[in-house]
Amino acid sequence: MSQREIAYSEVNDDIVRSLVVTGRNYYITLAVSILVTFACFFGPWFYQIQYGIGAAGMNHPTVWGTYLASFIFWIGLSHSGTLLSAVLHLTNSEWRKAMYRSAEAMTLFSVMVAATMVMVHVGRPWFVHWAVPYPNQMEMWPNFRSPLMFDVMAITTYMTGSIIFIYMGTIPDFAAVRDRTTGWRHHMYVLLSLGWRGTDTEWHRLHWAYTFLAVLIVPLAVSVHSIVSWDFALSIVPALHQTIFAPYFVVGAIYSGTAGIVTVMFVLRKYMKFEHLITKLHFDNLGKLLLVMSLLWTYINAVELFTGWYSESSEEYEALGFRLFGFYGPLYWEMILFCAVAPLLLISKRFRTSFVPMLILSIAINIGMYTERFLIVATSLPRQYLPDAWGMYYPSLVEILIMIGSFGMFTTLFLIFVKIFPSVSLYEVKETLPEPQPKLRTQSESGAS
Amino acid sequence: MAINALGLFDAPSSALEAAGELKGAGFEAPEIISPIPIHGVEKVLGKKKNIIKRFTFFGALFGGIGGFALAAGTAVLYVHVTGGRPVIAIPPFLIITYELTILCGILATVAGFFLSSRLPAMRDRVYAPEAAVDKFAVTVECEDSEQFRRAHEILQNAGAEEIRELGGSE
Amino acid sequence: MSFMDTLRTRWQEYRKPGYYDEFDYAWTMTIDLDRCTGCGACVTACQAENNIPLVGETELARGREMQWIRIERYWEGEYPNVKLNFIPMLCQHCDAAPCETVCPVSATYHNQDGLNAQVYNRCIGTRSCAVYCPYEVRYFNYYDHEWPSPLDQQLNPDVSVREKGVMEKCTFCIQRIRQAKDTAKDDGRRRVLDGEVQPACVQTCATEAMVFGDRNDPQSQVSQSMNDPRAYHVLEEVNTAPSVVYLKKVEANVST
Amino acid sequence: MSGIDRRDFLKLAGAGGAGAGAGFMIRESIKHPVEHLVPYPSPPEEFSPGIATWYNTVCTMCSAGCGITVRTREGRAKKIEGNPAHPVSEGRLCAHGQAGLQVLYNPDRLTGPMARTAGSEDLAPITWAAGISQLATRIREIQSSGQGNSVCFLSEGVGGHLGVLQKNFMEQLGSTRYHQYDFAYPHTLYSAIQNLFGESQLPYYDLANADYVLSFGADYLSTWISPVQHSLGFGRSRHGASGTRGQFVQIEPRMSVSGASADQWIAANPGTEGILALGIANYIVNEIGYEGADRQEWVGSLAPYALNTVSENTGVSASVISHLAESLATAQSGLAIGGGSAGNNTNGVDTLVAVNALNYLVGNLGNEGGLVFNPSPVIGEEVSGAQATYSDMLELAEAARDGQIQVLIINQTNPVFNLPEVAQFREAIEQIPLVVSLSSFIDETSALATLILPSHTYLESWGDTFPKPGVGFSVGAISQPVVSPLFNTRATGDIILGLAKEIGLSEAFPWSDMEEYLKQGWQEIYARGNAGNDSGDFEAFWTDVVRAGIWGENVRGSDSTGLAEGVIGTIGVALPSFSGSSDDYPYVLHPFVSDTLEDGSAANLPWMQELPDPLTSIVYGSWVELNPSTANNLNLEEGDVVEIQSPHGIVTAPVFIYPAIMPGVIGMPIGQGHTDYGRYASGRGTNPIQILSPQLEQETGDLAWAATRVSITATGRRVNIVKTGGLARELGREIVQKVDAEEHTTPIAGLSSIPVKVVQS
C-alpha cells in the first residue's frame, strides 16, 4: 500500500512516545470515562445491591433483561480480538500485525466488563463465588450440568487464555520499552518484561508457545460463544430453543467484534498518531471480513425466522411475531437496517478504504448487535407457553445507566491499557518492514569492487 | 571468571554470519539478541529442541481427565438429582472437560515456555539495549582474555559496529 | 467383588437416568378442571401458609406478582357463546424439570420425595430457572419485602422468609409433609397415611377440585384420581413429566 | 420499600467506588437473617414453643358462618383453616376466611379508645374508663329526660347472643332504634320465601344432590349467601353425587364466577329474570305437563307468559327457554335458585317468587337435591328482623336530620360507604351530636365519630353463630378468642355490658363479661337436651362444644311441600323500571359485589387487594366492564378512563373489555373507592354505589341497586389497569383440555393415560 518506508527506531519512538507522552485530551477523556463509570455504573449498581434487582425493570415472566443483553454483547465484542488474532497468526497474515494488540486488548476488557455484567445481573452477587468449584466446608459443589456453569468455566478459561495470549505477545515489547523508560515506568516494565532479552532461544520458544496458544484459543473462542448461546438454546423458551443458536451467536460475536476492532482502530489511528502503522490495508481487510460476517448473520437470521414459521406452532409464531411486529418491532427493523442492509455498502472498495464511513458503519453495526441481544431477551421471555402469564418488559433508568456505564468502564480500562501496553506490537510491526541491510559491509564491498 | 563478548550489528544477516563464524571457531553456544525473530537461525546455530509441545499435550491431557473427574467426582460426592438426568451426565460433563482441557493446555504451555526459555530471569544477563531497537547483537562466552580476543576479531571481521566486553554471568 | 466390578456397578447406577422412581414418596396433585371455579381461595391460603409477601400496587403494575399458585383464565368464543376456563397453575414438580438442570449452584433439585425443592439459602439469583420453566411458576424477590407491623406476627415460623435476590416457588407445603412424616415416625409407622397431609391450597379448596397424595401408593385417593381417563398434563409436549395432573374439563352438550 | 429515597440514592451514587461496593457485598453476605419471627420473652402457659395449637371458632368475615380452625404458634394466630366438623364448610374455606388474619393483624387497626375533643380535628387517645363514662353519662342524661328513643344502635349483621344482647340493651334504654345494616343482605329473598312458602328462614339449597341447577342471577359460588357451602355442593354435584354429573345453568346479564363455572351462561335482559322463570314455568305446566292438583290455578296465572312474549321481553330465544324448561323438568332433581342482580331490581321479590316457584313445579321441595327448609334459629330469632332496608336507613337519616337522634352507636358497619350519595347519609350523621364507633378501623362512617371505642376482632372475642341459612337442621358454634388481644381493645359484648353497668342497668345485665353471658345463654341450649349433651354436666357440654367448634341437633325445618295459601294467583312479574331515560342514559349499570372485596368491607385486607379478580385478574383497582361491541362502538380500549354518569352522579374508572357482558349493560365492581379505611383501601378506584339512583324494590323498600341507567363519556385519559394476567386466550395451545360430557359418563373409570406405578412399601 501507500506505506511509507519507516525505520525500526522510528517504530520504537512512536510506541514509546504513545506510552510516555500524554496530552491533555487523554486526561480529559480518562477523567470523563472514569466519571461515567462511577456515576453510571458503580453508583446505580450499589443502589441496586442495596435495593435489590427490583431497581431494574425485570419482572415476571421477563426475569432477564438488559444486563444479560449487555453480557452477551460484551462477550460477543470480545470475540474478534483474540480469535481473529489467533486465526491470523496461524495463517501468517501480515496485516494482522499492526492491529492485533489492540484487538486483543479489546477482547480482554470486554470479557472483564462482561464478567462484571454477570455480577450486576445476579440477585445476590455477594454469593456469586458459589458458582466456582472450590473445596468447601459445606461439600457443596456447583452443578456441572448447568449451561450457566459451562459459562463460568468457558469464560474463566477464555479470560485466562486471553490475558496470557496478550501478555505473551507483549513480553518482547515490554523489554523494548523497558530500555527506553525511566522512573516508575522503568520498574514496572522491568517486572513486566520478566528479563526478556530477545535471544534466539527466547524467540524460538516464544514462537512455539504463541503458536500453541493460538491453536488452543481458536476452538476455545468458538466454544465460548456457543456456550453463551446455550444459556438460551438449552431452555425450552419459544424462539430461544433453536439449534441454530450456537453458530448464530458465534457469527454475531465475530461480526460485532470485528466492527468493534474497526472502531478501535480508527480511534487509535487518529488519537495515537499511528497513521503510518494502521493503514487503509487494514480497513480494507476488516471491511471484507465484516461483509462476509454480515451476510452470514443475515442468512442465520433468515433461518431462524424460517424455522419459527415452518414449525407451525403457536408458541413460535407468537414469539417471532412479537419480535417482528410487537412493541419492540421498530428495534427489530432498526437491527436489520444496521446489521443486514447497511453493511452491503462494504461491497465497494472505496467505502472500505474510507475511514470515517467505516467508523460510522462499525458503530451502527454494534448498535444493531446490541439491539439483537436485547431483543433476544426482551421479546422471547414475555411470550412463552402460557398466554395468561405473558408480560412486558421495559428497562428501568438504573439499567440504562448501567448499560452506559459499562461503556465507560470499557473506555477507562482501554485508556489505561494504551498507556501501559504498547498498543501496537513493536516487533511484529518491525517484521513487516524490510529487513535492515548491512550498511558497512555494503559500502566496503562496493568500494572494493 | 568468564568474560562475554558482544558485537552489535546493524543487519540480521551480518549477525547471523558472525554467529556462524563464532560457532565454526569452536565457541560454545553463541547467542543472537535481536529486536525481531531472525529467520534462518536454525541453519546457523543448529535446530533447537522444542519441549513446549509436550507441556501442552500433557497439560491438555491432564485438564481433560481432571475436568471430567471434577464434574463427575463432585456429582458423585454429593448425589442429587436434577432434571431427571443421570448423576454422571455425559454430554454436559464433556463441555466441562473440553473447557478444562483448553485451560490446562494453556497454562501448561505458559509453564513450558517459562521453563524452556528460562524466564523470568532473576539476575542480570548479557544484554545490549540497542538490540531491542534496531541492532542485532551476537554474544559469546569466553573463558579467558585470549578467547575474548579471538571472538573480538571474528566479530570485527563480520562487520560489528561496536564490540563490548561484558562481565560474566556466573 | 473386585474393584473393577464395584466400579462398573457404581458407574451403571450413576448413569441411570431419572431414578426418582425409587423415591420414598412421589407426591402428586390432581386438579379437576371440571370443578375449579377460579374463586382464588387456594391463592390466599397459599399466601397465608407460605409467608408470601405483599407486593403492592406499584410493583404489581410492573409485573412482579408473587403467588405460588395462580389462577389462569382463558376465554373461548365470542359473545354470547362465550366461555371462561380456569386453570390453577402452580409448580408442577416435574420429574424432568428444566429448572433444576440450569441452576449453576444446585439451589433447586429433586428431593427424595420427588419434589422439586428450592434451597433459598443457596440461591444466588441468576433467575435462569424462571426462564427455563415453561409454566412460569417461579417467582423472584426483586427486593426485600416488608410486613408492616403487626402483619409480621402472622408469618408462619415453619417457612422461611425469603430475602431479596432469591427465587421462590410452590413447595407442595413441604413443611406439612415434613411434619406428617415426623408424626408417622413418632407413631411407629413406616409411611404417611393417605390424606394425612394436604397442602394449604388442597385443604381449602371448597369444590374439592384438588387431590393430593402419594402416587406410589395405588390405593391412594390421588392414584384413583389419576386413573380417571380425563387425566392429562399441561404442556405435555415439553416433556417435563409433571407431578401435577389435571383432569379435563367436561363440556356439556348444550343445544341452543 | 427498602427505605431508600432519592437523596439516599444520590448519596450512594456519590459515595460509589469499588471499595464501597465490596463493603456492600460483604455486609450483605454476612448479615444476620431478618428476625421477623419474634418469640415471646416469657411465654404464657398454654403453649409450648415450637408446637402448634389449633383452636376451633367461627368465621365472621361474611354472614355464612363457616366453622374455622385457627392454627396458633407461640400465642400468635398463624393460619385459618376450615373446621372439618362444621357442616356448613366441612373443612373448606374461601379466600376471605383465609384473610381473616389480616383483620387481626391489620396495621391500620385502632389500638385503643379515642375521642375528638371539641373544636379539634384530631382524635386523641383516652382511657376505656373515660370513654365508657363519657358515653354512659350522655345516655343517662337522655334516658332521664325520657328520650330513650333518641339513642340509635347501628350494627353489622350480628346473630346469636351478641345480637340478642345488643337488642336487649337498646330495649332497656327504651329505644326502638336498633338496626343492622349489610349492603348485600337478601331482603328480597327473605320476602319471596315468606310470600311463597310462608317460611321466615332461608331454605337450604341442596346443590350437591341436584343434577340440574338453574341460577337466576345468584352468584352462589362467590358472593351469594353461603359460598363455601354452595361450592362444596357444586363440586359434589359435578362429581356425580346424584348419579350423574350435575349441570349448571346461569342466567345473568354479566358473567359472574358462577356463570363462568356453569355449563351454560345465558344473558337475559336485566330485570327480566322473573319473566324468564315464569316463561319456563308456563312451558313446564302447559307443554311438559304438570300434574298437580293446582294445575288450573297455574295455567291461569301463567297465561301471560307465553313463550313468544317471554322471549321478546327477556331477549332469550324461545328454543333456549323450552330447552331449559325441559332440562329442568326432566332432571332427576332440578333446582332453581335466584338472587344477586335478579333480586335487586324494582321487581325483586316477584322475580324471586317466580324463580322459587319453579322448585315447587318440579317437585323438589324438601327432597334431596332440592330445596330444604330450615328450622328457626335456636337463638336470635328476634334479631332476624333488625336488618334495615334502604327505606329504613332513609328514615333513620331523616330522623337524624330532624334532630331526633342524640346518640348513634355504630358497630362495624359502614353505611356512609354503602349507601348512595343521594341518601345523604353522611350529612345526616353529621347532625348527630354524639357518634360513637365500635369499629376496629377508621372507615368512612367511623371517621365521622367523635368517640371511638374499638372492639376486638372476631379472633379475640367470645361469641356464637347460628348460620343462616343452616344446612337443613339446627347448628350453632361458639367462637372463642384464639389469641390474647393485640391492642387495648374490648369485645363488643364487653363494651355493652360495661356500658350497661355505668348507666345503671346492672340488674338487667348482671354478667361481668361476654363469656359469662354466653355461658348463661348456652345453659338454655344445654337444657333443650336434644343433642350433644351426653357428656354430663353443663361444663363438660360447654367444653365439648368449644373444643369441637360445632353444636347441632337433629331438628329439621318444615317438611311441607306446599305453597302459602293463595299465592299462585298473585304470581306475576312486571317489567323492571329503571331510573333515567334510555335516551340520555343508554346503558344499564350492573354493579356487582366484588369477588375479592365483597361490598368493600374486605378492601382493607392486602391479601384481598392482591388476590386477582377471578374473572379479569385485576388487582387494586376499579374498572368498567364493556362488551367488546359496545367498546368498539364507543371507540374505547382497555385502560381508557371514562365517566359513568347516572341521574345522580358521576364516577370515573378505566374501561376493561369484558367478553361476557350484554352489549347494553355496563358492569362495575363494588368494593373500591374508599376515602378512609386504612392504607390498603383508601384512595383506590371508585365506588359505583355513589351514583345509584334511589329506585326502590316495590315490596321490601330496599334499594334496587341494579336499576340505574347510565351514560358513558370518554375523558381522553388513559391508565394502565393493574392486572396479573396476560392474554386470556389459549391460541390453540390446549392448555385447558376438554372432554365431551357424553364421553365422560362415570366419574372414575378405565385406565389413565398416565401410568400409576406400583411400589411395595
Short mmCIF file of C-alpha atoms in Angstrom, two decimals, chain C residues 20-24 32-63 65-67 70-87 89 95 143-161 163-164 175-176 179 190-191 198 200-210 214-218 220-237 242 244-256, chain D residues 1-3 27-28 31 34 36-38 50 52 54 71 73-74 76-82 90-96 98-99 101-102 104-108 221-222 227-228 230-236 238-240 245 247 253 255 257 260-265 267 317 319-320 323 486-487 595-596 606-617 619-621 627-628 658-663 679-680 684 720 722-725 727-730 733-742 744 746-761:
data_model
loop_
_atom_site.label_atom_id
_atom_site.label_comp_id
_atom_site.label_asym_id
_atom_site.label_seq_id
_atom_site.Cartn_x
_atom_site.Cartn_y
_atom_site.Cartn_z
CA TYR C 20 -36.76 -40.72 41.14
CA ASP C 21 -38.94 -43.79 40.59
CA GLU C 22 -37.29 -45.20 43.63
CA PHE C 23 -38.07 -42.26 45.82
CA ASP C 24 -39.76 -42.71 49.17
CA ASP C 32 -60.18 -31.39 38.41
CA LEU C 33 -60.82 -28.57 35.99
CA ASP C 34 -64.47 -29.54 35.88
CA ARG C 35 -64.75 -28.45 39.49
CA CYS C 36 -62.44 -25.45 39.66
CA THR C 37 -64.46 -22.27 39.95
CA GLY C 38 -61.50 -19.93 39.93
CA CYS C 39 -62.51 -18.48 43.27
CA GLY C 40 -58.93 -17.90 44.42
CA ALA C 41 -59.20 -19.42 47.88
CA CYS C 42 -56.16 -21.56 47.13
CA VAL C 43 -54.19 -18.45 46.23
CA THR C 44 -54.86 -16.75 49.54
CA ALA C 45 -54.43 -19.95 51.52
CA CYS C 46 -51.03 -20.36 49.94
CA GLN C 47 -50.10 -16.78 50.70
CA ALA C 48 -51.05 -17.29 54.32
CA GLU C 49 -49.26 -20.59 54.71
CA ASN C 50 -46.04 -19.77 52.94
CA ASN C 51 -45.26 -16.22 54.02
CA ILE C 52 -45.71 -14.93 50.52
CA PRO C 53 -45.06 -11.22 50.64
CA LEU C 54 -47.39 -8.39 49.84
CA VAL C 55 -46.20 -6.87 46.62
CA GLY C 56 -48.15 -3.65 46.43
CA GLU C 57 -49.86 -1.91 43.57
CA THR C 58 -46.84 -0.22 42.01
CA GLU C 59 -44.84 -3.42 41.90
CA LEU C 60 -47.80 -5.37 40.56
CA ALA C 61 -48.11 -2.77 37.85
CA ARG C 62 -44.51 -3.58 36.97
CA GLY C 63 -45.49 -7.22 36.62
CA GLU C 65 -46.73 -10.65 41.09
CA MET C 66 -45.88 -13.18 43.75
CA GLN C 67 -48.30 -16.05 44.04
CA ARG C 70 -52.29 -18.59 40.46
CA ILE C 71 -55.50 -18.99 38.53
CA GLU C 72 -55.09 -18.65 34.81
CA ARG C 73 -58.14 -17.75 32.80
CA TYR C 74 -58.79 -18.47 29.14
CA TRP C 75 -61.76 -17.18 27.23
CA GLU C 76 -63.24 -19.18 24.45
CA GLY C 77 -65.58 -17.91 21.77
CA GLU C 78 -67.29 -14.55 21.49
CA TYR C 79 -70.43 -13.11 23.00
CA PRO C 80 -72.98 -14.57 23.50
CA ASN C 81 -71.44 -18.05 23.12
CA VAL C 82 -68.53 -17.24 25.33
CA LYS C 83 -66.91 -19.49 27.88
CA LEU C 84 -64.31 -18.93 30.51
CA ASN C 85 -61.97 -21.69 31.57
CA PHE C 86 -59.94 -21.55 34.74
CA ILE C 87 -56.78 -23.45 35.38
CA MET C 89 -51.13 -23.02 37.80
CA ASP C 95 -39.61 -35.19 37.28
CA TYR C 143 -36.34 -6.50 46.78
CA ASP C 144 -36.75 -7.08 50.48
CA HIS C 145 -40.44 -7.33 51.19
CA GLU C 146 -41.99 -5.76 54.23
CA TRP C 147 -44.77 -6.76 56.52
CA PRO C 148 -45.95 -3.60 58.23
CA SER C 149 -46.27 -4.35 61.92
CA PRO C 150 -48.21 -6.23 63.22
CA LEU C 151 -48.79 -8.13 59.96
CA ASP C 152 -45.44 -9.79 60.54
CA GLN C 153 -46.87 -11.66 63.51
CA GLN C 154 -48.84 -13.79 61.11
CA LEU C 155 -45.72 -15.17 59.45
CA ASN C 156 -45.54 -18.92 59.60
CA PRO C 157 -42.48 -19.93 61.64
CA ASP C 158 -42.23 -23.21 59.71
CA VAL C 159 -41.48 -21.40 56.47
CA SER C 160 -38.53 -19.13 55.91
CA VAL C 161 -38.96 -15.52 54.88
CA GLU C 163 -34.68 -12.13 51.20
CA LYS C 164 -34.09 -10.07 48.09
CA GLN C 175 -43.24 -28.13 55.94
CA ARG C 176 -46.52 -30.01 56.26
CA GLN C 179 -44.47 -32.74 59.89
CA ARG C 190 -43.29 -46.52 58.09
CA ARG C 191 -45.32 -44.33 55.82
CA GLN C 198 -52.54 -31.74 52.41
CA ALA C 200 -52.84 -25.39 52.07
CA CYS C 201 -54.43 -24.99 48.64
CA VAL C 202 -55.84 -28.50 48.60
CA GLN C 203 -57.07 -28.19 52.13
CA THR C 204 -59.03 -25.03 51.45
CA CYS C 205 -60.47 -25.83 48.03
CA ALA C 206 -64.20 -25.57 48.55
CA THR C 207 -65.20 -27.57 45.49
CA GLU C 208 -62.75 -30.33 46.39
CA ALA C 209 -61.20 -29.93 42.97
CA MET C 210 -57.72 -30.76 44.20
CA ASP C 214 -48.59 -40.30 47.02
CA ARG C 215 -48.89 -41.91 43.62
CA ASN C 216 -46.55 -44.68 44.69
CA ASP C 217 -49.48 -46.00 46.67
CA PRO C 218 -52.02 -47.44 44.22
CA SER C 220 -54.36 -43.58 47.50
CA GLN C 221 -57.01 -41.13 46.51
CA VAL C 222 -54.67 -39.38 44.17
CA SER C 223 -53.81 -42.59 42.34
CA GLN C 224 -57.50 -43.24 41.92
CA SER C 225 -57.94 -39.75 40.64
CA MET C 226 -55.06 -40.16 38.20
CA ASN C 227 -56.80 -43.23 36.89
CA ASP C 228 -59.55 -41.04 35.54
CA PRO C 229 -59.42 -41.10 31.73
CA ARG C 230 -59.63 -37.34 31.85
CA ALA C 231 -56.13 -37.05 33.30
CA TYR C 232 -53.62 -35.04 31.31
CA HIS C 233 -50.53 -32.90 31.74
CA VAL C 234 -50.42 -29.29 30.74
CA LEU C 235 -47.83 -28.66 28.02
CA GLU C 236 -47.26 -32.36 27.63
CA GLU C 237 -45.20 -31.60 24.51
CA PRO C 242 -45.02 -33.07 35.87
CA VAL C 244 -49.43 -32.14 38.83
CA VAL C 245 -52.11 -33.90 36.86
CA TYR C 246 -55.11 -32.05 35.53
CA LEU C 247 -58.45 -33.67 34.85
CA LYS C 248 -60.05 -32.40 31.68
CA LYS C 249 -62.97 -30.07 31.92
CA VAL C 250 -66.23 -31.68 30.88
CA GLU C 251 -68.12 -29.87 28.20
CA ALA C 252 -71.83 -30.42 28.34
CA ASN C 253 -73.66 -30.58 25.04
CA VAL C 254 -75.98 -27.65 25.27
CA SER C 255 -78.18 -27.49 22.25
CA THR C 256 -79.43 -23.96 21.83
CA MET D 1 -39.67 -0.29 50.11
CA SER D 2 -36.21 -0.75 51.46
CA GLY D 3 -36.27 2.77 52.77
CA ARG D 27 -22.32 -6.57 54.54
CA GLU D 28 -24.97 -8.39 52.55
CA LYS D 31 -25.76 -10.05 57.68
CA VAL D 34 -34.08 -10.61 59.45
CA HIS D 36 -39.45 -11.50 61.62
CA LEU D 37 -40.40 -14.35 63.88
CA VAL D 38 -40.06 -12.83 67.31
CA GLY D 50 -42.44 -24.78 68.52
CA ALA D 52 -48.77 -25.50 67.09
CA TRP D 54 -55.41 -25.36 66.99
CA ARG D 71 -53.52 -22.60 63.98
CA ARG D 73 -47.86 -20.85 67.40
CA GLU D 74 -46.35 -19.09 70.38
CA ARG D 76 -49.95 -15.93 67.58
CA ALA D 77 -52.55 -16.90 65.05
CA LYS D 78 -50.72 -18.21 62.03
CA LYS D 79 -53.28 -19.72 59.74
CA ILE D 80 -57.03 -20.07 59.44
CA GLU D 81 -58.29 -23.36 58.13
CA GLY D 82 -61.74 -24.81 57.76
CA GLU D 90 -66.74 -29.17 56.05
CA GLY D 91 -63.15 -28.10 56.48
CA ARG D 92 -63.09 -25.84 53.48
CA LEU D 93 -62.67 -22.11 53.42
CA CYS D 94 -62.87 -19.26 50.96
CA ALA D 95 -60.28 -16.57 50.36
CA HIS D 96 -62.00 -14.12 52.72
CA GLN D 98 -58.22 -17.09 54.97
CA ALA D 99 -57.70 -13.36 55.06
CA LEU D 101 -55.79 -12.99 59.90
CA GLN D 102 -55.30 -9.65 58.26
CA LEU D 104 -56.49 -9.33 63.33
CA TYR D 105 -53.05 -8.17 62.32
CA ASN D 106 -54.03 -5.23 60.19
CA PRO D 107 -51.52 -2.42 60.57
CA ASP D 108 -54.36 0.09 60.40
CA LEU D 221 -70.12 -19.76 44.23
CA SER D 222 -68.61 -16.46 45.11
CA PRO D 227 -70.41 -19.53 49.00
CA VAL D 228 -68.34 -22.27 50.63
CA HIS D 230 -72.53 -23.89 47.68
CA SER D 231 -69.06 -24.63 46.34
CA LEU D 232 -68.99 -27.91 48.22
CA GLY D 233 -72.35 -28.75 46.71
CA PHE D 234 -71.21 -27.68 43.28
CA GLY D 235 -68.13 -29.87 43.47
CA ARG D 236 -70.05 -32.89 44.63
CA ARG D 238 -70.11 -32.18 39.36
CA HIS D 239 -68.60 -35.35 40.65
CA GLY D 240 -71.92 -37.08 40.31
CA ARG D 245 -72.69 -35.23 36.56
CA GLN D 247 -75.30 -29.48 35.05
CA PRO D 253 -76.55 -10.09 32.24
CA MET D 255 -70.97 -13.47 33.66
CA VAL D 257 -67.82 -16.63 38.81
CA ALA D 260 -68.05 -18.95 34.33
CA SER D 261 -68.25 -22.29 36.12
CA ALA D 262 -71.66 -23.13 34.70
CA ASP D 263 -72.15 -25.29 31.66
CA GLN D 264 -74.35 -22.71 30.07
CA TRP D 265 -74.44 -18.99 30.53
CA ALA D 267 -77.82 -13.36 29.23
CA SER D 317 -84.74 -17.26 22.27
CA SER D 319 -85.81 -22.60 21.83
CA VAL D 320 -83.49 -21.87 24.75
CA HIS D 323 -84.80 -26.38 26.38
CA LEU D 486 -53.28 -7.48 70.45
CA PHE D 487 -54.24 -3.98 71.41
CA ASP D 595 -65.48 -11.34 44.28
CA THR D 596 -62.48 -10.29 46.29
CA PRO D 606 -53.97 -6.59 51.49
CA TRP D 607 -54.41 -10.25 50.56
CA MET D 608 -57.81 -9.45 49.18
CA GLN D 609 -56.50 -6.43 47.31
CA GLU D 610 -53.76 -8.59 45.83
CA LEU D 611 -56.00 -11.51 45.01
CA PRO D 612 -56.66 -11.12 41.32
CA ASP D 613 -60.30 -10.75 40.47
CA PRO D 614 -61.25 -14.25 39.31
CA LEU D 615 -62.68 -13.09 36.01
CA THR D 616 -60.43 -10.24 34.99
CA SER D 617 -57.27 -10.75 37.07
CA VAL D 619 -55.87 -6.15 41.39
CA TYR D 620 -56.00 -2.96 43.41
CA GLY D 621 -58.49 -1.02 41.37
CA ASN D 627 -68.90 -5.74 25.87
CA PRO D 628 -66.36 -5.71 23.01
CA TYR D 658 -65.20 -8.00 29.11
CA PRO D 659 -66.30 -10.64 26.65
CA ALA D 660 -69.25 -11.88 28.68
CA ILE D 661 -71.49 -8.94 29.39
CA MET D 662 -74.57 -7.86 27.47
CA PRO D 663 -73.93 -5.04 25.00
CA ARG D 679 -53.66 2.33 53.78
CA TYR D 680 -54.70 -0.62 51.64
CA ARG D 684 -58.17 3.32 45.24
CA ASN D 720 -52.63 1.11 32.85
CA VAL D 722 -53.04 -3.30 37.05
CA LYS D 723 -53.75 -6.96 36.45
CA THR D 724 -51.79 -10.13 36.82
CA GLY D 725 -52.96 -11.90 33.72
CA LEU D 727 -53.52 -12.65 27.23
CA ALA D 728 -56.60 -14.60 28.33
CA ARG D 729 -56.84 -16.61 25.13
CA GLU D 730 -55.40 -20.05 24.57
CA ARG D 733 -52.36 -24.40 22.77
CA GLU D 734 -54.71 -26.83 24.51
CA ILE D 735 -53.89 -25.67 27.97
CA VAL D 736 -57.33 -26.28 29.40
CA GLN D 737 -58.32 -29.52 27.74
CA LYS D 738 -61.88 -30.68 27.49
CA VAL D 739 -63.83 -33.82 27.09
CA ASP D 740 -67.34 -34.23 25.83
CA ALA D 741 -69.94 -34.84 28.51
CA GLU D 742 -71.21 -37.87 26.67
CA HIS D 744 -67.44 -38.75 30.28
CA THR D 746 -68.77 -42.14 35.14
CA PRO D 747 -66.50 -40.17 37.40
CA ILE D 748 -63.87 -42.86 37.80
CA ALA D 749 -63.36 -45.46 35.14
CA GLY D 750 -60.90 -47.08 32.84
CA LEU D 751 -57.19 -46.73 32.52
CA SER D 752 -55.40 -43.47 32.82
CA SER D 753 -53.21 -42.04 30.15
CA ILE D 754 -50.66 -41.51 32.90
CA PRO D 755 -49.50 -44.83 34.31
CA VAL D 756 -49.54 -45.22 38.05
CA LYS D 757 -46.52 -47.02 39.37
CA VAL D 758 -46.99 -49.74 41.91
CA VAL D 759 -44.43 -49.69 44.66
CA GLN D 760 -44.23 -52.08 47.54
CA SER D 761 -43.83 -50.25 50.75
#
